[in-house]
PDB file of C-alpha atoms and ligand atoms in Angstrom:
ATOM      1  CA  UNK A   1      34.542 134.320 166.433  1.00 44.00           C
ATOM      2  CA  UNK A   2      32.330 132.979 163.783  1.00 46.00           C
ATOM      3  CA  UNK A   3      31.786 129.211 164.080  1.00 47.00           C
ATOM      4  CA  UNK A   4      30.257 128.290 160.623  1.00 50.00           C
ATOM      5  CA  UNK A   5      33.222 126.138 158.873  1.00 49.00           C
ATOM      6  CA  UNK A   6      32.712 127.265 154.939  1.00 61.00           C
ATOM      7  CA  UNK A   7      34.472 126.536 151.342  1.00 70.00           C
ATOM      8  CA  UNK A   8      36.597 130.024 151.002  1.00 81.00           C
ATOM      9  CA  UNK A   9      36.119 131.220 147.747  1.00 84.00           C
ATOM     10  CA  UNK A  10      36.073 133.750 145.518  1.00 87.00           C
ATOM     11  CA  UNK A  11      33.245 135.114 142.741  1.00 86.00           C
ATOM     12  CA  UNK A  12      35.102 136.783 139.717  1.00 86.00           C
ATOM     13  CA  UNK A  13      32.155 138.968 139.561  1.00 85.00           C
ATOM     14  CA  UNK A  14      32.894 140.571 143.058  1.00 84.00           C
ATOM     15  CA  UNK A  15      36.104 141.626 141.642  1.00 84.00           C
ATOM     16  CA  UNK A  16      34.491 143.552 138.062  1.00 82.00           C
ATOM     17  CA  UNK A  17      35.486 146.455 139.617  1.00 80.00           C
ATOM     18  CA  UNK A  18      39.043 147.587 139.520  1.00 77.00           C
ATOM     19  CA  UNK A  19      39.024 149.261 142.507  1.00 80.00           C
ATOM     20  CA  UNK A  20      36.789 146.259 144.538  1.00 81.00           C
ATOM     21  CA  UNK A  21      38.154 144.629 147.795  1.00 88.00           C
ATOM     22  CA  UNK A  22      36.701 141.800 149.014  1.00 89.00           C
ATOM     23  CA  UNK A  23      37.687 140.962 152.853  1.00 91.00           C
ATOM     24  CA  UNK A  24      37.391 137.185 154.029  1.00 91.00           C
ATOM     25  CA  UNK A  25      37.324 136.490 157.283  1.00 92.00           C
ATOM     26  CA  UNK A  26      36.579 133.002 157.904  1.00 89.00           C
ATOM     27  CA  UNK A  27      37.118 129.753 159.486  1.00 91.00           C
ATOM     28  CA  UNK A  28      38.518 126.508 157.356  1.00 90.00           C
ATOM     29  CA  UNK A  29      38.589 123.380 158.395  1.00 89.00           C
ATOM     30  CA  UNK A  30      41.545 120.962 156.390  1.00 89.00           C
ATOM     31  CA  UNK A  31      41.124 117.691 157.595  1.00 84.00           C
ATOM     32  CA  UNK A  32      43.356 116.262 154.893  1.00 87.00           C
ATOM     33  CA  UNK A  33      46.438 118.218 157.205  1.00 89.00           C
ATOM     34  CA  UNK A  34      46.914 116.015 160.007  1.00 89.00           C
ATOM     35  CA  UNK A  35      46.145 112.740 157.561  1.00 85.00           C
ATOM     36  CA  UNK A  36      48.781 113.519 155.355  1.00 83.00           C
ATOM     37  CA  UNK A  37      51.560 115.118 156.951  1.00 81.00           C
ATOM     38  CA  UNK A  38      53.002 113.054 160.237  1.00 73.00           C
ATOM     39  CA  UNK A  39      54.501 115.797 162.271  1.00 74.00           C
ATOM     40  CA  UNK A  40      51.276 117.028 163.616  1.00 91.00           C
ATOM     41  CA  UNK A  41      48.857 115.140 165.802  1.00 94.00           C
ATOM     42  CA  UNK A  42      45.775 117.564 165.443  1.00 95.00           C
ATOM     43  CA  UNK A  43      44.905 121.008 163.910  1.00 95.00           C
ATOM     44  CA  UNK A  44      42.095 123.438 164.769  1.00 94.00           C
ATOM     45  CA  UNK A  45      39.869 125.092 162.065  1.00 93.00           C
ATOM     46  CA  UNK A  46      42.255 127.715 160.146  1.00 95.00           C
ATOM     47  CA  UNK A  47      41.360 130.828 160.727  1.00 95.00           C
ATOM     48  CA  UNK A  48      41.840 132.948 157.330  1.00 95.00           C
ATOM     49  CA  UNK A  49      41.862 136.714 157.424  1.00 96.00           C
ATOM     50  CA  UNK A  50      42.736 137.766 153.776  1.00 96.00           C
ATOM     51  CA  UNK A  51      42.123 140.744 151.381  1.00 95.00           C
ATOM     52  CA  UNK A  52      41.711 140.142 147.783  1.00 94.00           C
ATOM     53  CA  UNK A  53      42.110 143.035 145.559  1.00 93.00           C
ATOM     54  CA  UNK A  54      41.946 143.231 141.591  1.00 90.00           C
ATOM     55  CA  UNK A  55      44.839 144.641 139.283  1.00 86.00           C
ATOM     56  CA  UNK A  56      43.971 144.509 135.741  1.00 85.00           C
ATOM     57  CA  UNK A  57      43.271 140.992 135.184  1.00 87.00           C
ATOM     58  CA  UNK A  58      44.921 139.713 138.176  1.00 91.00           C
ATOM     59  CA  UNK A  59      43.171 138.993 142.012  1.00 92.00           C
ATOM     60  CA  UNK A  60      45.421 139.496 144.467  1.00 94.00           C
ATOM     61  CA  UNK A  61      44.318 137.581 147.889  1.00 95.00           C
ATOM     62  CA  UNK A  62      46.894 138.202 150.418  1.00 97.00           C
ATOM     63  CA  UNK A  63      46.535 138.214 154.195  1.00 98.00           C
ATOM     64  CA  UNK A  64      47.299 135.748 156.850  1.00 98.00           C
ATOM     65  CA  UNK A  65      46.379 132.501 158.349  1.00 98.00           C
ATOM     66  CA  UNK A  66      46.613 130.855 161.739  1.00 97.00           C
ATOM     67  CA  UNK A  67      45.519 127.957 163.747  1.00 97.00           C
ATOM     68  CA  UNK A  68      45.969 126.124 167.140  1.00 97.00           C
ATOM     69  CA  UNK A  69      48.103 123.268 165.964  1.00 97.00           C
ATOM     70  CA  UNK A  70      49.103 120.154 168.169  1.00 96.00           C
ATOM     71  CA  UNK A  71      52.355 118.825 167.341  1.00 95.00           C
ATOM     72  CA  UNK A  72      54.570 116.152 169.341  1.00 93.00           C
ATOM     73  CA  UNK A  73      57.890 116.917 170.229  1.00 95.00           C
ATOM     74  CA  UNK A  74      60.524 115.141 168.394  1.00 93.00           C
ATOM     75  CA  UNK A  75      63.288 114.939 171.074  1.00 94.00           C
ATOM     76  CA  UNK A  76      60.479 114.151 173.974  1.00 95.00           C
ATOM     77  CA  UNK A  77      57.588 113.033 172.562  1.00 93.00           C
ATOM     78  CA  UNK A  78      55.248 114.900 174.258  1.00 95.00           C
ATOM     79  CA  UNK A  79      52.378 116.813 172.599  1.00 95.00           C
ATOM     80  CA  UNK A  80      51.789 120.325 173.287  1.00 96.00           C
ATOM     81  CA  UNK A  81      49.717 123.079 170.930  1.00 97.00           C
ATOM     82  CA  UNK A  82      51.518 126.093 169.455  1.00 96.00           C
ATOM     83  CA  UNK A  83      49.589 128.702 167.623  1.00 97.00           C
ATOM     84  CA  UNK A  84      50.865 128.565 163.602  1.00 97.00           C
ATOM     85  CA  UNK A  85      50.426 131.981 162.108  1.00 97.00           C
ATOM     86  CA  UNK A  86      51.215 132.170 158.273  1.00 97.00           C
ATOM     87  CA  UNK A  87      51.208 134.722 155.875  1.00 97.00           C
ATOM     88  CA  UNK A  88      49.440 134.258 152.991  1.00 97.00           C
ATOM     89  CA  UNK A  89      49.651 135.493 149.382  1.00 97.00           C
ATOM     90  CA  UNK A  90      48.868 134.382 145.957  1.00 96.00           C
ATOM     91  CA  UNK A  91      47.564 135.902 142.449  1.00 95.00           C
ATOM     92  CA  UNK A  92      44.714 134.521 139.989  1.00 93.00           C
ATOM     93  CA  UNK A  93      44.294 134.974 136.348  1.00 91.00           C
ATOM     94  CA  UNK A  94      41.436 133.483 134.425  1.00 88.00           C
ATOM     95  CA  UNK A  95      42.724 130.405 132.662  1.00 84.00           C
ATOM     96  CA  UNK A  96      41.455 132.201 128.985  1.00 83.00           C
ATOM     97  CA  UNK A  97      44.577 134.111 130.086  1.00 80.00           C
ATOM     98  CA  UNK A  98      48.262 133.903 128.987  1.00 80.00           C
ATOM     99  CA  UNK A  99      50.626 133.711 130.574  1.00 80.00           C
ATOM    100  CA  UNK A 100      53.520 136.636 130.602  1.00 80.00           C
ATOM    101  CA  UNK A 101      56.523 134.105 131.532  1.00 80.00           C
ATOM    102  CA  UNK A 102      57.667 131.013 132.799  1.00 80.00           C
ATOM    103  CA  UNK A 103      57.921 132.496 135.631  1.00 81.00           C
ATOM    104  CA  UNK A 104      54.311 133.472 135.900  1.00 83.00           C
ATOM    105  CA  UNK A 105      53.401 132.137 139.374  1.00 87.00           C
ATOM    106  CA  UNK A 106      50.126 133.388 139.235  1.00 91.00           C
ATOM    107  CA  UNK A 107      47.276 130.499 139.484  1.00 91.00           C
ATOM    108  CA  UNK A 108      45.262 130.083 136.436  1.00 90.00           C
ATOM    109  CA  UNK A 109      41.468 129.015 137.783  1.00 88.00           C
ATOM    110  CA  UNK A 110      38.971 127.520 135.343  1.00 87.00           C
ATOM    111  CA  UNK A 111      35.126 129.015 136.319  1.00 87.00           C
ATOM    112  CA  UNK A 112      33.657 131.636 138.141  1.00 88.00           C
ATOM    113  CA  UNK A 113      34.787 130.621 141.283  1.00 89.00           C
ATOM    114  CA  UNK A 114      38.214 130.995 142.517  1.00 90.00           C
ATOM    115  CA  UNK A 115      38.390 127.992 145.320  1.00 90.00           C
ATOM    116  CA  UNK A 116      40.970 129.348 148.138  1.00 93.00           C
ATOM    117  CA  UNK A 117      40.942 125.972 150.208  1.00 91.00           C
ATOM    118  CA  UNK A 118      43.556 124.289 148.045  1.00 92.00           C
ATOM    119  CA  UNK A 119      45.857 126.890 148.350  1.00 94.00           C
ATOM    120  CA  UNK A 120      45.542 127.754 152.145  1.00 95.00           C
ATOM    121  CA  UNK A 121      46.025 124.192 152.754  1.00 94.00           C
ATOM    122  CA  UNK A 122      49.258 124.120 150.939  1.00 94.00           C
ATOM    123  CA  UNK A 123      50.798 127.567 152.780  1.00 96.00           C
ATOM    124  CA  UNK A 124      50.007 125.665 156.150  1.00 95.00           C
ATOM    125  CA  UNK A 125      51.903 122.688 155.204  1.00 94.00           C
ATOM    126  CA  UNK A 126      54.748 124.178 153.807  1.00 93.00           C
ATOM    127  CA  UNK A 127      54.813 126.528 157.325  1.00 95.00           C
ATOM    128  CA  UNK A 128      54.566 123.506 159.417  1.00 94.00           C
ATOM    129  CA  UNK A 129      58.232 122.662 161.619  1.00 91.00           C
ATOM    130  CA  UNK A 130      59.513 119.603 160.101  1.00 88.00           C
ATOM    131  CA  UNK A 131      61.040 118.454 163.174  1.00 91.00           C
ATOM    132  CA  UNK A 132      58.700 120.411 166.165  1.00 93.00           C
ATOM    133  CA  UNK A 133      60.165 120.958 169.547  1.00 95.00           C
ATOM    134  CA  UNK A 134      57.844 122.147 172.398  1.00 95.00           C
ATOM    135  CA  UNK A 135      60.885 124.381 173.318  1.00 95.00           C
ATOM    136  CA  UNK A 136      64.001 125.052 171.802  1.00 94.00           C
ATOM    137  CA  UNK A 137      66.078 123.670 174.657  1.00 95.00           C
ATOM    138  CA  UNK A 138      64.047 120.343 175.291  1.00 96.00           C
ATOM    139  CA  UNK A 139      65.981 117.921 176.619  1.00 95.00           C
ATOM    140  CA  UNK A 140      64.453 115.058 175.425  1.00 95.00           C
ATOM    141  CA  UNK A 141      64.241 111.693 176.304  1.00 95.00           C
ATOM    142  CA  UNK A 142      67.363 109.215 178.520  1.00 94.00           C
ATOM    143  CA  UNK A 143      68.174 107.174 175.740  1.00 90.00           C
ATOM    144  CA  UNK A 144      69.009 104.607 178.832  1.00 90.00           C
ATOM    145  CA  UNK A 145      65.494 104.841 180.558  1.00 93.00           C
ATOM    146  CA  UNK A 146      63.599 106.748 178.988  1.00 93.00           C
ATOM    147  CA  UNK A 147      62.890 109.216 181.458  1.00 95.00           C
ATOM    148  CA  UNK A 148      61.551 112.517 180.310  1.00 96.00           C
ATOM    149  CA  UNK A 149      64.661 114.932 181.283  1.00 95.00           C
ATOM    150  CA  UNK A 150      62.396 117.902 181.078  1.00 95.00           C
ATOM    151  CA  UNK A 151      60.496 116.723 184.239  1.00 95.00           C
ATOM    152  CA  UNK A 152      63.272 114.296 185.888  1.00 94.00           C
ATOM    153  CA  UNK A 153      66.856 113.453 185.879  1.00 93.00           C
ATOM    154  CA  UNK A 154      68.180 109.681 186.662  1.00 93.00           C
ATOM    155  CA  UNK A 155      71.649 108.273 187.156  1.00 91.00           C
ATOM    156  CA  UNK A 156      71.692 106.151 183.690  1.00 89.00           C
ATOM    157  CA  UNK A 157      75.215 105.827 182.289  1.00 78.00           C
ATOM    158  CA  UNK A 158      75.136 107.204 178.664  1.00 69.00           C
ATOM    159  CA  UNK A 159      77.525 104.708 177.562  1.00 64.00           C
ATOM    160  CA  UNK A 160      75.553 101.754 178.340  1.00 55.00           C
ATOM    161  CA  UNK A 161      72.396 102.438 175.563  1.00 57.00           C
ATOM    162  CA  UNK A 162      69.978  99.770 175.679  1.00 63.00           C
ATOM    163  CA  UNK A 163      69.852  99.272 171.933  1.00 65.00           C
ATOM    164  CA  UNK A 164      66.105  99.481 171.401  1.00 68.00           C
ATOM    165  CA  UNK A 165      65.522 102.574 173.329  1.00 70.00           C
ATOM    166  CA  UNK A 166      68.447 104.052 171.263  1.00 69.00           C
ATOM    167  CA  UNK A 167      66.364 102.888 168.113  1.00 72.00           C
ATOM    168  CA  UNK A 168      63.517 104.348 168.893  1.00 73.00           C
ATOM    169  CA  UNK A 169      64.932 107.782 169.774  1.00 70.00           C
ATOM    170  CA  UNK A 170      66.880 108.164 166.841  1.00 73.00           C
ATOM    171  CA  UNK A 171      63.362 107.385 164.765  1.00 72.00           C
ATOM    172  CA  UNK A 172      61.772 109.963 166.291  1.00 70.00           C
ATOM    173  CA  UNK A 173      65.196 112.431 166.007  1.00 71.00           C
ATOM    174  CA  UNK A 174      64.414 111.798 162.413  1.00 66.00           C
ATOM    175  CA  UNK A 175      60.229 112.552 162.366  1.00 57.00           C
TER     176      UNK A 175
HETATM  177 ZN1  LIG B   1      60.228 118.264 174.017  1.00 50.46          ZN
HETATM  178 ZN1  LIG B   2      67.897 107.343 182.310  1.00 50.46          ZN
END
């Protein structure tokens, strides 16, 4: 795959054409992700494969996006990597544009340049698992010991919770 991390963008004058269709296939690196969202502990470069097509004075860019993300459990704490795939679309209007509604959710863009990065980095985050598990029926950690119980069992008795270890699990039940 192509290697080259680049600014995804869009030229207005690619799309003068009504009829033009501009395929992006790239790689995007978002740094800011793992800084400013805590459920992940590291993200590969996203890999964007999107179409943008023109209708009237609208550019559609719709397609989908995926990356090897490495999250850590919240019910064992281990890390393990899941592939994220996200689909992907959104509309721009020159800002010299109005606006048909309130509910116009197309993205006014200022230029000749319609900058893709801020809005691939937002459709990742919102598609990220708020509380990951690396499998649906992880059985976390003894509150008692702290044993993994994925890999080993131990004879703890559940009632007696050593009161720090129950902290800390119920912080990270929370994550
Ligand atoms: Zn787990
Ligand atoms: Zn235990």
């Amino acid at each position: 795959l192509l290697n080259e991390v680049i600014f995804l963008n869009i030229q207005w004058r690619d799309m003068r054409d009504s009829s033009a269709e501009v395929h992006l296939h790239d790689m995007v690196e978002l740094p800011d992700v793992v800084k400013e969202t805590g459920q992940i502990v590291a993200m590969g470069p996203v890999e964007a494969d999107l179409r943008a097509s023109r209708n009237n004075d609208t550019i559609l860019v719709q397609g989908v996006l995926s990356a090897d993300v490495t999250y850590r459990c919240s019910r064992c704490l281990q890390e393990y990597v899941d592939r994220l795939e996200v689909p992907f679309a959104e509309q721009f209007i020159k800002a010299s544009q109005e606006m048909r509604d309130d509910e116009d959710e197309r993205i006014a863009t200022v230029g000749e340049e319609i900058d893709l990065d801020p809005w691939i980095e937002q459709a990742v985050v919102l598609a990220l698992p708020y509380r990951p598990l690396c499998k649906q029926d992880c059985a976390g950690l003894c509150p008692v010991c702290g044993i993994n119980r994925n890999e080993s069992s131990c004879d703890c008795e559940l009632g007696r919770i050593d009161p720090r270890l129950a902290d800390l699990a119920r912080f990270f039940e929370q994550q």
